């Protein structure tokens, strides 16, 4: 009887491991090497700045809604606003307003290359190399300008306040518009997720709301906030940290270097881009591993499907769908 019970338990474990994923599909979307994507109206905008190609992809229908083959010189951001798009071109040094058919309606040029941008409400904030910030409206009229204290690397918005961050700066690492720059003790503050400003190289997270720092481990690669918990991936420790109220609630190891993490339904989904793997768990104890295409870059939830997700694979241009 005990031997039979052991056999049944073993079969259950095998089934739970091997047949956890019910179905896997893949769809070629026509864009490779897209290192940025922009979700808009339920679709995803994929952009290949090297080959100057863009597609708008419907995740649910698994189809390309629109494709354009000649997009700027090196486009770093695309924003959709009502019935038009705003295209931010770093090398071309301009922001263009284009129609749904991607016909240019207006262009605003700048003297320097564009370091970064963000859209908040009906305003676009354009950060130039050297630290000059231009605020423009939806008609691409300049509303105002601002000069940061130095030459920041990133621009973010938190609590409707725009700020920039500096990397490897011994004097200050964050500067809000119209405020004195501050030194928070961060090395490379290069991601903002929820209230957490993430120091990727230094391995710290700083809570902008509480003013508290939490040291994790170096080389943080990704973070996701589900409204309650933060899920933070760390490459140096191959771990996922679950953070709440400025403390680590729990953590778990994954078998491959984690480069992206997201909570989808009941699953914690983790990618390993260099190993072409996706790792799935519900509790951090049992981690299932599945193959992906070449260089899985980003995880997408699918509308009205709680326990399904898709993964964009940058080096082969495929979208992989996983249904559980």
mmCIF file of C-alpha atoms in Angstrom:
data_model
loop_
_atom_site.group_PDB
_atom_site.id
_atom_site.type_symbol
_atom_site.label_atom_id
_atom_site.label_comp_id
_atom_site.label_asym_id
_atom_site.label_seq_id
_atom_site.Cartn_x
_atom_site.Cartn_y
_atom_site.Cartn_z
ATOM 1 C CA UNK A 1 0.000 0.000 0.000
ATOM 2 C CA UNK A 2 2.800 2.404 0.895
ATOM 3 C CA UNK A 3 4.599 1.505 -2.325
ATOM 4 C CA UNK A 4 1.443 2.253 -4.347
ATOM 5 C CA UNK A 5 1.034 5.561 -2.556
ATOM 6 C CA UNK A 6 4.629 6.534 -3.382
ATOM 7 C CA UNK A 7 4.032 5.646 -7.043
ATOM 8 C CA UNK A 8 0.867 7.759 -7.138
ATOM 9 C CA UNK A 9 2.646 10.705 -5.550
ATOM 10 C CA UNK A 10 5.472 10.360 -8.064
ATOM 11 C CA UNK A 11 3.010 10.286 -10.985
ATOM 12 C CA UNK A 12 1.238 13.347 -9.593
ATOM 13 C CA UNK A 13 4.511 15.250 -9.369
ATOM 14 C CA UNK A 14 5.470 14.269 -12.906
ATOM 15 C CA UNK A 15 2.097 15.331 -14.270
ATOM 16 C CA UNK A 16 2.295 18.607 -12.375
ATOM 17 C CA UNK A 17 5.712 19.260 -13.838
ATOM 18 C CA UNK A 18 5.401 18.099 -17.427
ATOM 19 C CA UNK A 19 1.790 18.897 -18.245
ATOM 20 C CA UNK A 20 1.427 22.191 -16.399
ATOM 21 C CA UNK A 21 1.165 24.077 -19.709
ATOM 22 C CA UNK A 22 -1.897 22.971 -21.613
ATOM 23 C CA UNK A 23 -1.072 24.604 -24.923
ATOM 24 C CA UNK A 24 1.677 26.630 -26.561
ATOM 25 C CA UNK A 25 1.271 28.570 -29.816
ATOM 26 C CA UNK A 26 3.550 30.897 -31.722
ATOM 27 C CA UNK A 27 2.819 33.700 -34.167
ATOM 28 C CA UNK A 28 5.304 35.569 -36.363
ATOM 29 C CA UNK A 29 4.638 39.295 -36.034
ATOM 30 C CA UNK A 30 7.143 40.615 -38.558
ATOM 31 C CA UNK A 31 9.389 42.700 -36.300
ATOM 32 C CA UNK A 32 12.701 41.517 -34.882
ATOM 33 C CA UNK A 33 15.061 43.255 -32.468
ATOM 34 C CA UNK A 34 12.365 45.418 -30.935
ATOM 35 C CA UNK A 35 13.768 46.431 -27.577
ATOM 36 C CA UNK A 36 10.819 48.693 -26.741
ATOM 37 C CA UNK A 37 7.088 48.141 -26.972
ATOM 38 C CA UNK A 38 4.187 50.442 -26.221
ATOM 39 C CA UNK A 39 0.741 49.243 -25.248
ATOM 40 C CA UNK A 40 -2.157 51.286 -26.567
ATOM 41 C CA UNK A 41 -5.907 50.591 -26.787
ATOM 42 C CA UNK A 42 -5.376 46.896 -26.108
ATOM 43 C CA UNK A 43 -2.798 46.578 -28.879
ATOM 44 C CA UNK A 44 0.973 46.545 -28.686
ATOM 45 C CA UNK A 45 3.224 48.808 -30.741
ATOM 46 C CA UNK A 46 6.479 47.048 -31.610
ATOM 47 C CA UNK A 47 9.313 49.115 -32.974
ATOM 48 C CA UNK A 48 12.574 48.030 -34.572
ATOM 49 C CA UNK A 49 14.676 51.227 -34.624
ATOM 50 C CA UNK A 50 17.562 49.539 -36.441
ATOM 51 C CA UNK A 51 15.516 48.455 -39.461
ATOM 52 C CA UNK A 52 13.092 51.389 -39.082
ATOM 53 C CA UNK A 53 10.005 49.198 -38.944
ATOM 54 C CA UNK A 54 6.920 49.353 -36.737
ATOM 55 C CA UNK A 55 3.885 47.119 -36.312
ATOM 56 C CA UNK A 56 0.736 47.465 -34.258
ATOM 57 C CA UNK A 57 -0.213 44.024 -33.024
ATOM 58 C CA UNK A 58 -3.516 42.746 -31.593
ATOM 59 C CA UNK A 59 -2.693 40.346 -28.759
ATOM 60 C CA UNK A 60 -6.145 38.766 -28.629
ATOM 61 C CA UNK A 61 -6.701 38.321 -32.358
ATOM 62 C CA UNK A 62 -3.042 37.387 -32.915
ATOM 63 C CA UNK A 63 -2.813 39.609 -35.937
ATOM 64 C CA UNK A 64 -0.924 42.649 -37.202
ATOM 65 C CA UNK A 65 -3.294 45.618 -37.278
ATOM 66 C CA UNK A 66 -0.886 47.925 -39.051
ATOM 67 C CA UNK A 67 2.676 47.823 -40.376
ATOM 68 C CA UNK A 68 4.995 50.619 -41.466
ATOM 69 C CA UNK A 69 8.449 50.102 -42.994
ATOM 70 C CA UNK A 70 10.069 53.531 -42.808
ATOM 71 C CA UNK A 71 9.872 54.987 -39.310
ATOM 72 C CA UNK A 72 12.383 57.744 -38.593
ATOM 73 C CA UNK A 73 16.150 57.492 -38.147
ATOM 74 C CA UNK A 74 16.207 55.917 -34.669
ATOM 75 C CA UNK A 75 12.801 56.102 -32.999
ATOM 76 C CA UNK A 76 12.825 55.564 -29.222
ATOM 77 C CA UNK A 77 9.176 56.232 -28.315
ATOM 78 C CA UNK A 78 5.737 56.112 -29.923
ATOM 79 C CA UNK A 79 2.645 57.508 -28.169
ATOM 80 C CA UNK A 80 -0.958 57.187 -29.275
ATOM 81 C CA UNK A 81 -3.283 60.095 -28.552
ATOM 82 C CA UNK A 82 -6.916 60.001 -29.768
ATOM 83 C CA UNK A 83 -6.661 59.495 -33.535
ATOM 84 C CA UNK A 84 -2.958 60.219 -34.025
ATOM 85 C CA UNK A 85 0.522 59.122 -32.980
ATOM 86 C CA UNK A 86 3.546 60.995 -31.687
ATOM 87 C CA UNK A 87 6.897 59.630 -32.831
ATOM 88 C CA UNK A 88 10.053 60.536 -30.894
ATOM 89 C CA UNK A 89 13.228 60.192 -32.967
ATOM 90 C CA UNK A 90 16.490 60.303 -31.015
ATOM 91 C CA UNK A 91 18.925 60.571 -33.929
ATOM 92 C CA UNK A 92 16.617 62.634 -36.133
ATOM 93 C CA UNK A 93 16.195 65.006 -33.169
ATOM 94 C CA UNK A 94 12.478 65.557 -33.611
ATOM 95 C CA UNK A 95 8.998 64.710 -32.419
ATOM 96 C CA UNK A 96 6.502 64.131 -35.217
ATOM 97 C CA UNK A 97 2.728 64.044 -35.085
ATOM 98 C CA UNK A 98 1.361 61.529 -37.588
ATOM 99 C CA UNK A 99 -2.097 60.347 -38.604
ATOM 100 C CA UNK A 100 -3.543 56.844 -38.248
ATOM 101 C CA UNK A 101 -2.226 56.174 -41.760
ATOM 102 C CA UNK A 102 1.181 57.354 -40.526
ATOM 103 C CA UNK A 103 1.176 60.478 -42.673
ATOM 104 C CA UNK A 104 3.131 63.280 -41.061
ATOM 105 C CA UNK A 105 0.991 66.154 -39.824
ATOM 106 C CA UNK A 106 3.615 68.226 -38.026
ATOM 107 C CA UNK A 107 7.214 67.998 -36.863
ATOM 108 C CA UNK A 108 9.091 69.752 -34.076
ATOM 109 C CA UNK A 109 12.896 69.670 -34.321
ATOM 110 C CA UNK A 110 15.518 70.169 -31.615
ATOM 111 C CA UNK A 111 19.154 71.278 -31.603
ATOM 112 C CA UNK A 112 20.432 68.213 -29.727
ATOM 113 C CA UNK A 113 19.738 64.505 -29.724
ATOM 114 C CA UNK A 114 16.831 63.344 -27.595
ATOM 115 C CA UNK A 115 17.880 61.513 -24.434
ATOM 116 C CA UNK A 116 14.380 60.416 -23.405
ATOM 117 C CA UNK A 117 10.726 61.375 -23.335
ATOM 118 C CA UNK A 118 7.425 60.719 -21.632
ATOM 119 C CA UNK A 119 3.800 61.634 -22.214
ATOM 120 C CA UNK A 120 1.640 62.806 -19.337
ATOM 121 C CA UNK A 121 -1.902 63.893 -20.087
ATOM 122 C CA UNK A 122 -1.789 66.004 -23.226
ATOM 123 C CA UNK A 123 1.821 67.083 -22.705
ATOM 124 C CA UNK A 124 5.019 65.492 -24.022
ATOM 125 C CA UNK A 125 8.230 65.969 -22.038
ATOM 126 C CA UNK A 126 11.325 65.772 -24.224
ATOM 127 C CA UNK A 127 14.704 65.466 -22.499
ATOM 128 C CA UNK A 128 17.682 66.439 -24.651
ATOM 129 C CA UNK A 129 21.292 65.392 -24.214
ATOM 130 C CA UNK A 130 22.888 67.839 -21.799
ATOM 131 C CA UNK A 131 19.828 68.202 -19.559
ATOM 132 C CA UNK A 132 17.509 70.611 -21.365
ATOM 133 C CA UNK A 133 13.834 69.684 -21.065
ATOM 134 C CA UNK A 134 11.141 70.837 -23.506
ATOM 135 C CA UNK A 135 7.439 70.538 -22.694
ATOM 136 C CA UNK A 136 5.176 70.522 -25.767
ATOM 137 C CA UNK A 137 1.433 70.209 -26.235
ATOM 138 C CA UNK A 138 -0.510 67.862 -28.532
ATOM 139 C CA UNK A 139 -0.142 70.360 -31.383
ATOM 140 C CA UNK A 140 3.650 70.282 -30.874
ATOM 141 C CA UNK A 141 3.763 73.829 -29.620
ATOM 142 C CA UNK A 142 6.443 74.514 -27.000
ATOM 143 C CA UNK A 143 4.743 75.193 -23.674
ATOM 144 C CA UNK A 144 7.877 75.731 -21.603
ATOM 145 C CA UNK A 145 11.495 74.658 -21.111
ATOM 146 C CA UNK A 146 13.558 73.668 -18.100
ATOM 147 C CA UNK A 147 17.260 73.077 -17.512
ATOM 148 C CA UNK A 148 18.309 70.321 -15.144
ATOM 149 C CA UNK A 149 21.415 70.805 -12.998
ATOM 150 C CA UNK A 150 23.411 68.234 -14.960
ATOM 151 C CA UNK A 151 22.972 65.805 -17.830
ATOM 152 C CA UNK A 152 20.511 63.157 -16.581
ATOM 153 C CA UNK A 153 20.079 59.784 -18.244
ATOM 154 C CA UNK A 154 16.397 59.033 -17.618
ATOM 155 C CA UNK A 155 13.130 60.912 -17.260
ATOM 156 C CA UNK A 156 10.156 59.634 -15.241
ATOM 157 C CA UNK A 157 6.838 60.755 -13.821
ATOM 158 C CA UNK A 158 5.717 59.908 -10.297
ATOM 159 C CA UNK A 159 2.568 61.205 -8.604
ATOM 160 C CA UNK A 160 2.167 63.521 -11.652
ATOM 161 C CA UNK A 161 5.583 65.051 -10.913
ATOM 162 C CA UNK A 162 8.283 64.797 -13.554
ATOM 163 C CA UNK A 163 11.857 64.047 -12.524
ATOM 164 C CA UNK A 164 15.153 62.907 -13.997
ATOM 165 C CA UNK A 165 17.808 60.529 -12.701
ATOM 166 C CA UNK A 166 21.602 60.486 -12.949
ATOM 167 C CA UNK A 167 23.809 57.417 -13.217
ATOM 168 C CA UNK A 168 27.174 57.025 -11.452
ATOM 169 C CA UNK A 169 26.902 60.527 -10.015
ATOM 170 C CA UNK A 170 28.556 61.154 -6.639
ATOM 171 C CA UNK A 171 26.770 64.464 -6.015
ATOM 172 C CA UNK A 172 23.111 63.713 -6.738
ATOM 173 C CA UNK A 173 21.038 61.020 -8.402
ATOM 174 C CA UNK A 174 17.504 62.454 -8.690
ATOM 175 C CA UNK A 175 16.069 65.841 -9.586
ATOM 176 C CA UNK A 176 12.415 66.849 -9.731
ATOM 177 C CA UNK A 177 11.433 69.822 -11.892
ATOM 178 C CA UNK A 178 11.813 73.074 -9.931
ATOM 179 C CA UNK A 179 13.416 71.270 -6.978
ATOM 180 C CA UNK A 180 16.968 70.946 -5.713
ATOM 181 C CA UNK A 181 18.659 67.722 -6.846
ATOM 182 C CA UNK A 182 19.063 65.062 -4.139
ATOM 183 C CA UNK A 183 21.536 62.342 -3.320
ATOM 184 C CA UNK A 184 19.603 59.202 -2.355
ATOM 185 C CA UNK A 185 22.689 56.998 -2.292
ATOM 186 C CA UNK A 186 21.749 55.230 -5.527
ATOM 187 C CA UNK A 187 24.238 54.190 -8.195
ATOM 188 C CA UNK A 188 22.134 53.583 -11.311
ATOM 189 C CA UNK A 189 18.482 54.604 -10.743
ATOM 190 C CA UNK A 190 17.156 53.503 -14.126
ATOM 191 C CA UNK A 191 13.703 51.974 -13.532
ATOM 192 C CA UNK A 192 10.515 53.248 -11.899
ATOM 193 C CA UNK A 193 7.790 50.768 -10.992
ATOM 194 C CA UNK A 194 4.917 52.014 -8.866
ATOM 195 C CA UNK A 195 6.506 53.968 -6.028
ATOM 196 C CA UNK A 196 9.859 52.199 -6.299
ATOM 197 C CA UNK A 197 12.853 53.809 -7.957
ATOM 198 C CA UNK A 198 15.172 50.915 -8.783
ATOM 199 C CA UNK A 199 18.948 51.062 -8.681
ATOM 200 C CA UNK A 200 19.719 48.282 -11.138
ATOM 201 C CA UNK A 201 23.488 48.018 -10.664
ATOM 202 C CA UNK A 202 23.591 48.900 -6.985
ATOM 203 C CA UNK A 203 20.750 46.544 -6.106
ATOM 204 C CA UNK A 204 18.684 48.998 -4.055
ATOM 205 C CA UNK A 205 15.066 50.069 -4.283
ATOM 206 C CA UNK A 206 13.999 53.475 -3.027
ATOM 207 C CA UNK A 207 10.359 54.132 -2.117
ATOM 208 C CA UNK A 208 9.494 57.647 -3.299
ATOM 209 C CA UNK A 209 6.383 57.702 -1.118
ATOM 210 C CA UNK A 210 7.943 56.611 2.174
ATOM 211 C CA UNK A 211 11.513 57.779 1.595
ATOM 212 C CA UNK A 212 12.907 54.383 2.621
ATOM 213 C CA UNK A 213 15.598 52.342 0.871
ATOM 214 C CA UNK A 214 15.842 48.565 0.746
ATOM 215 C CA UNK A 215 19.025 46.732 -0.236
ATOM 216 C CA UNK A 216 18.476 43.554 -2.260
ATOM 217 C CA UNK A 217 21.357 42.411 -4.497
ATOM 218 C CA UNK A 218 23.216 43.869 -7.446
ATOM 219 C CA UNK A 219 22.053 43.664 -11.040
ATOM 220 C CA UNK A 220 18.298 44.020 -10.667
ATOM 221 C CA UNK A 221 16.830 43.401 -14.103
ATOM 222 C CA UNK A 222 13.059 43.816 -13.863
ATOM 223 C CA UNK A 223 10.194 44.632 -11.522
ATOM 224 C CA UNK A 224 6.421 44.386 -11.531
ATOM 225 C CA UNK A 225 3.762 45.754 -9.161
ATOM 226 C CA UNK A 226 0.408 43.991 -8.911
ATOM 227 C CA UNK A 227 -1.200 46.590 -6.649
ATOM 228 C CA UNK A 228 -0.138 44.802 -3.463
ATOM 229 C CA UNK A 229 3.310 43.290 -3.941
ATOM 230 C CA UNK A 230 6.401 44.142 -5.937
ATOM 231 C CA UNK A 231 8.108 41.293 -7.783
ATOM 232 C CA UNK A 232 11.763 42.120 -8.423
ATOM 233 C CA UNK A 233 14.146 39.988 -10.484
ATOM 234 C CA UNK A 234 17.847 39.868 -9.689
ATOM 235 C CA UNK A 235 20.425 38.474 -12.091
ATOM 236 C CA UNK A 236 23.335 38.177 -9.663
ATOM 237 C CA UNK A 237 21.426 35.983 -7.221
ATOM 238 C CA UNK A 238 19.047 34.345 -9.757
ATOM 239 C CA UNK A 239 16.238 35.201 -7.371
ATOM 240 C CA UNK A 240 12.830 36.835 -7.368
ATOM 241 C CA UNK A 241 12.169 39.079 -4.361
ATOM 242 C CA UNK A 242 8.604 39.802 -3.270
ATOM 243 C CA UNK A 243 8.508 43.181 -1.523
ATOM 244 C CA UNK A 244 5.714 44.828 0.443
ATOM 245 C CA UNK A 245 5.788 47.779 2.850
ATOM 246 C CA UNK A 246 9.525 48.278 2.282
ATOM 247 C CA UNK A 247 10.413 44.766 3.427
ATOM 248 C CA UNK A 248 11.129 41.498 1.649
ATOM 249 C CA UNK A 249 8.136 39.254 2.322
ATOM 250 C CA UNK A 250 9.716 36.255 0.609
ATOM 251 C CA UNK A 251 12.044 35.255 -2.200
ATOM 252 C CA UNK A 252 12.737 32.242 -4.353
ATOM 253 C CA UNK A 253 15.443 31.043 -6.708
ATOM 254 C CA UNK A 254 14.981 30.306 -10.400
ATOM 255 C CA UNK A 255 17.176 27.901 -12.403
ATOM 256 C CA UNK A 256 18.064 30.421 -15.129
ATOM 257 C CA UNK A 257 19.214 34.046 -14.959
ATOM 258 C CA UNK A 258 16.010 36.158 -14.668
ATOM 259 C CA UNK A 259 15.708 39.104 -17.042
ATOM 260 C CA UNK A 260 11.967 39.902 -16.789
ATOM 261 C CA UNK A 261 9.198 39.187 -14.286
ATOM 262 C CA UNK A 262 5.439 39.701 -14.251
ATOM 263 C CA UNK A 263 2.421 38.451 -12.307
ATOM 264 C CA UNK A 264 -0.279 37.106 -14.625
ATOM 265 C CA UNK A 265 -3.386 35.736 -12.936
ATOM 266 C CA UNK A 266 -2.191 33.271 -10.327
ATOM 267 C CA UNK A 267 1.194 32.805 -12.009
ATOM 268 C CA UNK A 268 4.519 34.518 -11.471
ATOM 269 C CA UNK A 269 6.140 34.483 -14.905
ATOM 270 C CA UNK A 270 9.912 34.923 -15.258
ATOM 271 C CA UNK A 271 11.961 35.148 -18.458
ATOM 272 C CA UNK A 272 15.590 34.300 -19.039
ATOM 273 C CA UNK A 273 16.571 36.010 -22.285
ATOM 274 C CA UNK A 274 20.084 34.548 -22.688
ATOM 275 C CA UNK A 275 18.804 31.008 -22.092
ATOM 276 C CA UNK A 276 15.533 31.253 -24.100
ATOM 277 C CA UNK A 277 13.453 30.065 -21.162
ATOM 278 C CA UNK A 278 10.237 31.039 -19.407
ATOM 279 C CA UNK A 279 9.773 29.968 -15.794
ATOM 280 C CA UNK A 280 6.321 29.742 -14.213
ATOM 281 C CA UNK A 281 5.304 29.304 -10.593
ATOM 282 C CA UNK A 282 2.387 30.034 -8.320
ATOM 283 C CA UNK A 283 4.180 29.902 -4.987
ATOM 284 C CA UNK A 284 7.916 30.074 -5.698
ATOM 285 C CA UNK A 285 8.343 26.492 -4.565
ATOM 286 C CA UNK A 286 7.592 24.591 -7.749
ATOM 287 C CA UNK A 287 9.096 26.399 -10.740
ATOM 288 C CA UNK A 288 8.225 24.958 -14.157
ATOM 289 C CA UNK A 289 10.503 25.707 -17.116
ATOM 290 C CA UNK A 290 9.450 25.972 -20.781
ATOM 291 C CA UNK A 291 11.232 26.774 -24.011
ATOM 292 C CA UNK A 292 10.682 30.059 -25.832
ATOM 293 C CA UNK A 293 11.896 31.573 -29.076
ATOM 294 C CA UNK A 294 15.181 33.445 -29.398
ATOM 295 C CA UNK A 295 15.767 36.064 -26.706
ATOM 296 C CA UNK A 296 12.395 36.378 -24.916
ATOM 297 C CA UNK A 297 12.088 40.003 -23.962
ATOM 298 C CA UNK A 298 8.650 40.891 -22.642
ATOM 299 C CA UNK A 299 5.582 39.289 -21.025
ATOM 300 C CA UNK A 300 2.035 40.309 -21.911
ATOM 301 C CA UNK A 301 -1.224 39.415 -20.243
ATOM 302 C CA UNK A 302 -4.126 38.577 -22.550
ATOM 303 C CA UNK A 303 -7.466 40.335 -22.122
ATOM 304 C CA UNK A 304 -10.168 38.220 -20.413
ATOM 305 C CA UNK A 305 -7.762 35.297 -19.921
ATOM 306 C CA UNK A 306 -6.560 35.040 -16.325
ATOM 307 C CA UNK A 307 -4.105 32.186 -16.698
ATOM 308 C CA UNK A 308 -2.616 32.814 -20.105
ATOM 309 C CA UNK A 309 0.152 35.057 -21.308
ATOM 310 C CA UNK A 310 2.250 35.792 -24.363
ATOM 311 C CA UNK A 311 5.967 36.461 -24.765
ATOM 312 C CA UNK A 312 7.667 38.547 -27.420
ATOM 313 C CA UNK A 313 10.939 37.013 -28.619
ATOM 314 C CA UNK A 314 13.165 39.747 -29.990
ATOM 315 C CA UNK A 315 15.699 37.792 -32.052
ATOM 316 C CA UNK A 316 13.233 35.792 -34.137
ATOM 317 C CA UNK A 317 10.201 38.103 -34.148
ATOM 318 C CA UNK A 318 7.747 35.562 -32.760
ATOM 319 C CA UNK A 319 5.045 35.935 -30.148
ATOM 320 C CA UNK A 320 4.696 32.795 -28.028
ATOM 321 C CA UNK A 321 1.346 32.108 -26.332
ATOM 322 C CA UNK A 322 1.052 29.957 -23.199
ATOM 323 C CA UNK A 323 -2.353 28.714 -21.998
ATOM 324 C CA UNK A 324 -2.836 26.956 -18.661
#
